[in-house]
mmCIF file of C-alpha atoms in Angstrom:
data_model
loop_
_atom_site.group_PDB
_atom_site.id
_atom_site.type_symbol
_atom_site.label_atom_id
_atom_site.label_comp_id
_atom_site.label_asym_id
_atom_site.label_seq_id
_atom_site.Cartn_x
_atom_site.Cartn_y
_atom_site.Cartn_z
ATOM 1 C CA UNK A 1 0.000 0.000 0.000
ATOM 2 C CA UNK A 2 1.193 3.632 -0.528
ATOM 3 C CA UNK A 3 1.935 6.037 2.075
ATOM 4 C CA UNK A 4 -1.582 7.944 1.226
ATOM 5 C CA UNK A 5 -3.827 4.840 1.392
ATOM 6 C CA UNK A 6 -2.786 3.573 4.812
ATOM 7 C CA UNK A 7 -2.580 7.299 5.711
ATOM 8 C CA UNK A 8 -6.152 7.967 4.652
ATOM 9 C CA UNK A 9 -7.290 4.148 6.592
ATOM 10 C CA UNK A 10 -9.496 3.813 9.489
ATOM 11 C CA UNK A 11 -8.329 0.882 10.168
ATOM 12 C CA UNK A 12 -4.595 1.099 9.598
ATOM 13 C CA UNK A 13 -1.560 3.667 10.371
ATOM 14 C CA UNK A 14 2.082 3.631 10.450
ATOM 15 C CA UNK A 15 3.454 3.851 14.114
ATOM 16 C CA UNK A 16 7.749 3.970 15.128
ATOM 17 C CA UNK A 17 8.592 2.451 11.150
ATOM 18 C CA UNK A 18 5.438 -0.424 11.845
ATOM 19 C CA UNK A 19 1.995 -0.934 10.853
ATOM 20 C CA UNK A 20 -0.455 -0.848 13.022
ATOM 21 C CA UNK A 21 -3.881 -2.825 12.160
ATOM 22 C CA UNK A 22 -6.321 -0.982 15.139
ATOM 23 C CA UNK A 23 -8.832 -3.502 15.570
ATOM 24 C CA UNK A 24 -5.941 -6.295 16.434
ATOM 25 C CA UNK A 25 -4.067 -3.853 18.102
ATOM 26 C CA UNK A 26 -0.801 -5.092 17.203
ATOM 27 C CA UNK A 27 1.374 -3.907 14.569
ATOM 28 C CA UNK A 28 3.348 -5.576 11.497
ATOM 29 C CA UNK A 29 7.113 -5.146 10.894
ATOM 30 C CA UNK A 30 7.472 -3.063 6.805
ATOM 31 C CA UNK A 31 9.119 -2.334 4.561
ATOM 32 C CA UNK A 32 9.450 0.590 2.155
ATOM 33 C CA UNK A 33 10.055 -0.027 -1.651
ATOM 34 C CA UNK A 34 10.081 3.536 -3.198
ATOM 35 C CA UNK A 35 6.411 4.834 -2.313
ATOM 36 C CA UNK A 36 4.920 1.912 -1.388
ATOM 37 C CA UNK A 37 4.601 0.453 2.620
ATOM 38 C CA UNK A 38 5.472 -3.633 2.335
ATOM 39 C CA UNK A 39 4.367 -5.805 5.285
ATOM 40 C CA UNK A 40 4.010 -8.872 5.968
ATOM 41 C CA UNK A 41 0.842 -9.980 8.261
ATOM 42 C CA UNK A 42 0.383 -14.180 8.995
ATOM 43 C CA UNK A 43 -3.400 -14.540 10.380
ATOM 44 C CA UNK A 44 -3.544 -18.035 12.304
ATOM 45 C CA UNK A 45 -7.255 -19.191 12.659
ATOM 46 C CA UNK A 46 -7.175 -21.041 16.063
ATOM 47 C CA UNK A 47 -10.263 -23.171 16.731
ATOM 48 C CA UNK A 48 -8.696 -25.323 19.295
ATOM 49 C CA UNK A 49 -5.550 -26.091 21.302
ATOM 50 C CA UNK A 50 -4.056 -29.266 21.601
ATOM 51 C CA UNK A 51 -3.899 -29.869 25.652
ATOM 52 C CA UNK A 52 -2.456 -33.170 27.413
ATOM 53 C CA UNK A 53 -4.887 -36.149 27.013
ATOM 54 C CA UNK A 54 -5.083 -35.308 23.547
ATOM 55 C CA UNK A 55 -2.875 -36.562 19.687
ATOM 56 C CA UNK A 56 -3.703 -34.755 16.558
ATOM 57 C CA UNK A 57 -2.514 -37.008 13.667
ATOM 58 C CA UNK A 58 -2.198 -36.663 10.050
ATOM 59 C CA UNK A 59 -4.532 -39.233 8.003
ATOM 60 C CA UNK A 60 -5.173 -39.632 4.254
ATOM 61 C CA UNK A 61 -5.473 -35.441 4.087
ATOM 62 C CA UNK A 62 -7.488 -35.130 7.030
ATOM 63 C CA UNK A 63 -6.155 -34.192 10.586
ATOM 64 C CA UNK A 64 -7.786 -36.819 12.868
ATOM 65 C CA UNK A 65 -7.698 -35.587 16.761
ATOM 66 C CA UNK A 66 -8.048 -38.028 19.430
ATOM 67 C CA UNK A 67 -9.252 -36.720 22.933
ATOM 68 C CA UNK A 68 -8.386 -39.309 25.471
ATOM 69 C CA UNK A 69 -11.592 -40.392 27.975
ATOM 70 C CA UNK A 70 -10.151 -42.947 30.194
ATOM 71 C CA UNK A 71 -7.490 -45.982 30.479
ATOM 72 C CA UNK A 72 -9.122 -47.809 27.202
ATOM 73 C CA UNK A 73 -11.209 -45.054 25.661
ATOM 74 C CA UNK A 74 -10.963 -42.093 22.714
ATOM 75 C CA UNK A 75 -12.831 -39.651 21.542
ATOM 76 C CA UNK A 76 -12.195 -38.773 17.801
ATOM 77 C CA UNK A 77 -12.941 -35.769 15.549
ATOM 78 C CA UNK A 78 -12.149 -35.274 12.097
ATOM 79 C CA UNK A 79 -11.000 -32.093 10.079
ATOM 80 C CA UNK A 80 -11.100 -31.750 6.486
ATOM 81 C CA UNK A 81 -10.007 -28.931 4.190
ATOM 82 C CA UNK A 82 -13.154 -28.544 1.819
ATOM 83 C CA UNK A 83 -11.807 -25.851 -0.120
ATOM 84 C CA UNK A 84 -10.293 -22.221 -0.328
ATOM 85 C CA UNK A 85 -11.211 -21.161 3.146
ATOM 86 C CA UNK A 86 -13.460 -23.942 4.396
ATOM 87 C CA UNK A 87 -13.101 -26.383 7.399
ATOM 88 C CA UNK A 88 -14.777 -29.208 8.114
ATOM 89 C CA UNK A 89 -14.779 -30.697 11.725
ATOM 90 C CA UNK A 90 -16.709 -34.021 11.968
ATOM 91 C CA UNK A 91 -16.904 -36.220 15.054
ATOM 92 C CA UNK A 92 -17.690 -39.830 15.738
ATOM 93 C CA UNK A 93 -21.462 -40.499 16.095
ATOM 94 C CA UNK A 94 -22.439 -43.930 16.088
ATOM 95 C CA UNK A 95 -24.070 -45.033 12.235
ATOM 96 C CA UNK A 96 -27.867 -46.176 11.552
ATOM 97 C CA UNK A 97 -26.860 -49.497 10.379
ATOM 98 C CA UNK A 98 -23.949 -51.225 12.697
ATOM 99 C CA UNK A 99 -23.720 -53.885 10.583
ATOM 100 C CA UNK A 100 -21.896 -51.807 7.968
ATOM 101 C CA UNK A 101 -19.551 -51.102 10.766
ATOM 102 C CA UNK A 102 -19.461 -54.550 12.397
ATOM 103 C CA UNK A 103 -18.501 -55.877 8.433
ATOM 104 C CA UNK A 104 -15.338 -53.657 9.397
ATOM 105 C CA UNK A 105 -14.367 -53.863 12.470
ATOM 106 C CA UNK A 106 -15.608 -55.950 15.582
ATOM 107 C CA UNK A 107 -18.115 -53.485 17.396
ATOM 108 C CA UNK A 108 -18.687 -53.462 21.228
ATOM 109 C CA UNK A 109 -21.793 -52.023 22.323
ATOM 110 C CA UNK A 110 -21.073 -50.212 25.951
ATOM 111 C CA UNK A 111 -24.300 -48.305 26.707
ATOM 112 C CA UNK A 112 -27.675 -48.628 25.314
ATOM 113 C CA UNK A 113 -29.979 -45.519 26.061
ATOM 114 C CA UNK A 114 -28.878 -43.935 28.846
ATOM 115 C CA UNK A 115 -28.900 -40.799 29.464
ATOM 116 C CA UNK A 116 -25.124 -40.314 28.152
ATOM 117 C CA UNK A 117 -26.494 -41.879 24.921
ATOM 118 C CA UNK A 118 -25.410 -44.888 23.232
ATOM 119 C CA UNK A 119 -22.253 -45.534 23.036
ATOM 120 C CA UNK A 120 -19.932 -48.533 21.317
ATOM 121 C CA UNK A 121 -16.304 -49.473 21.624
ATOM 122 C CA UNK A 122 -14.268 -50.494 18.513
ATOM 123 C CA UNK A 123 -10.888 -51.218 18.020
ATOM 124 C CA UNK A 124 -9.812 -50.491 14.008
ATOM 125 C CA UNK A 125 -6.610 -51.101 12.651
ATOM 126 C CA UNK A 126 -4.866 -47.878 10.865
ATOM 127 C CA UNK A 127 -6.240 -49.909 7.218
ATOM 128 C CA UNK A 128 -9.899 -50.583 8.796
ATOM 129 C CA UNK A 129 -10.143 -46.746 10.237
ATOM 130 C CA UNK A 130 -9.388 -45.881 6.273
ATOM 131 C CA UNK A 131 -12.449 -47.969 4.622
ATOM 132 C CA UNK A 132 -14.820 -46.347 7.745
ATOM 133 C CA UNK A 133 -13.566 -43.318 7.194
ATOM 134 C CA UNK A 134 -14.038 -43.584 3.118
ATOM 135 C CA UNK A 135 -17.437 -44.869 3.368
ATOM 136 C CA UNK A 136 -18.205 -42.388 5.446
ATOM 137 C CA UNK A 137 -19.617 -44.864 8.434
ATOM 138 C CA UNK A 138 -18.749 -42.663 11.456
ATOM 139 C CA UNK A 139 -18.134 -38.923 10.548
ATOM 140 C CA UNK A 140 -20.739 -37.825 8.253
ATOM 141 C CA UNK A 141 -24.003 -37.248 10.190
ATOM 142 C CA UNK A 142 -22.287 -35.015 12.702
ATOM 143 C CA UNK A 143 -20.192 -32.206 10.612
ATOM 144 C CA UNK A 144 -19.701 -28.752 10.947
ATOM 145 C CA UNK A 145 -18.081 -26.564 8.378
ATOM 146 C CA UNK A 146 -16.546 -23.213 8.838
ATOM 147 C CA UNK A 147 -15.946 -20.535 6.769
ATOM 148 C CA UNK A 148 -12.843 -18.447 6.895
ATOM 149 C CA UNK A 149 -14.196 -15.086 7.762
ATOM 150 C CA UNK A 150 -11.582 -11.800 7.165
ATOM 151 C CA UNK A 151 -11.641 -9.081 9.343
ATOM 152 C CA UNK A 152 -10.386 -6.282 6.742
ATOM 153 C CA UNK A 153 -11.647 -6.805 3.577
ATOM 154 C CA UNK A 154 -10.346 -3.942 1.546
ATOM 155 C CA UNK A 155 -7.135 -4.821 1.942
ATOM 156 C CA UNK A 156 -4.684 -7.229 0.862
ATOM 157 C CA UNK A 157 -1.986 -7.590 3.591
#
């Protein structure tokens, strides 16, 4: 950006030789190639952290996050890239038809009902979590998708 534009900004000004982007309230190392103000700003969208109790794994182009619940027990959720700017997080809920599952992988049924809801206890190899995950047996009913949202939209850091 020139000089004029960020001078002329709402949103932006040059403070001590940095930008300054007001609504983060942090400012940007620059830059300056003749007229124009270069700089350099890396947004990180954070949706979670990764605490203890918890292994986030590469799989097949999806990031597979496994939330430990006790001695034998994991939760697991899914993300997906589904695009420029769009996130998909999917966790396990249990399928319609078991069988499907059971065809896979041996499945345990744990609770039936209760007021914690149904839950089952499987065991897949790394090859058997593939075909579940590719026919889609435990992560498609329950998905959210998020859109990358940015905060300035006129301009182009």
């Amino acid at each position: 950006m020139t000089r004029a534009e960020i001078d002329s900004s709402n949103d932006l000004e040059l403070r001590n030789g940095r930008l300054f982007v007001k609504e983060w309230e942090t400012d940007f190392p620059t830059n300056e190639k003749g007229d124009t103000i270069v700089s350099k700003v890396v947004m990180r969208d954070t949706i979670f952290a990764i605490r203890e109790g918890q292994v986030l794994k590469p799989y097949k182009g999806h990031l597979i996050l496994n939330t430990k619940l006790d001695e034998d027990g994991w939760a697991v959720l899914v993300a997906s890239h589904k695009g420029i700017g769009t996130l998909s997080l999917s966790r396990a809920e249990i399928p319609e038809n078991l069988s499907q599952l059971d065809a896979i992988t041996p499945v345990k049924m744990l609770t039936e009902g209760d007021e914690e809801g149904t839950q089952i206890y499987i065991t897949p190899t790394a090859e058997q979590f593939g075909r579940i995950l590719d026919r889609g047996l435990l992560f498609n009913s329950s998905c959210s998708e998020f859109e990358r949202i940015i905060p300035l939209p006129e301009h182009i850091y």
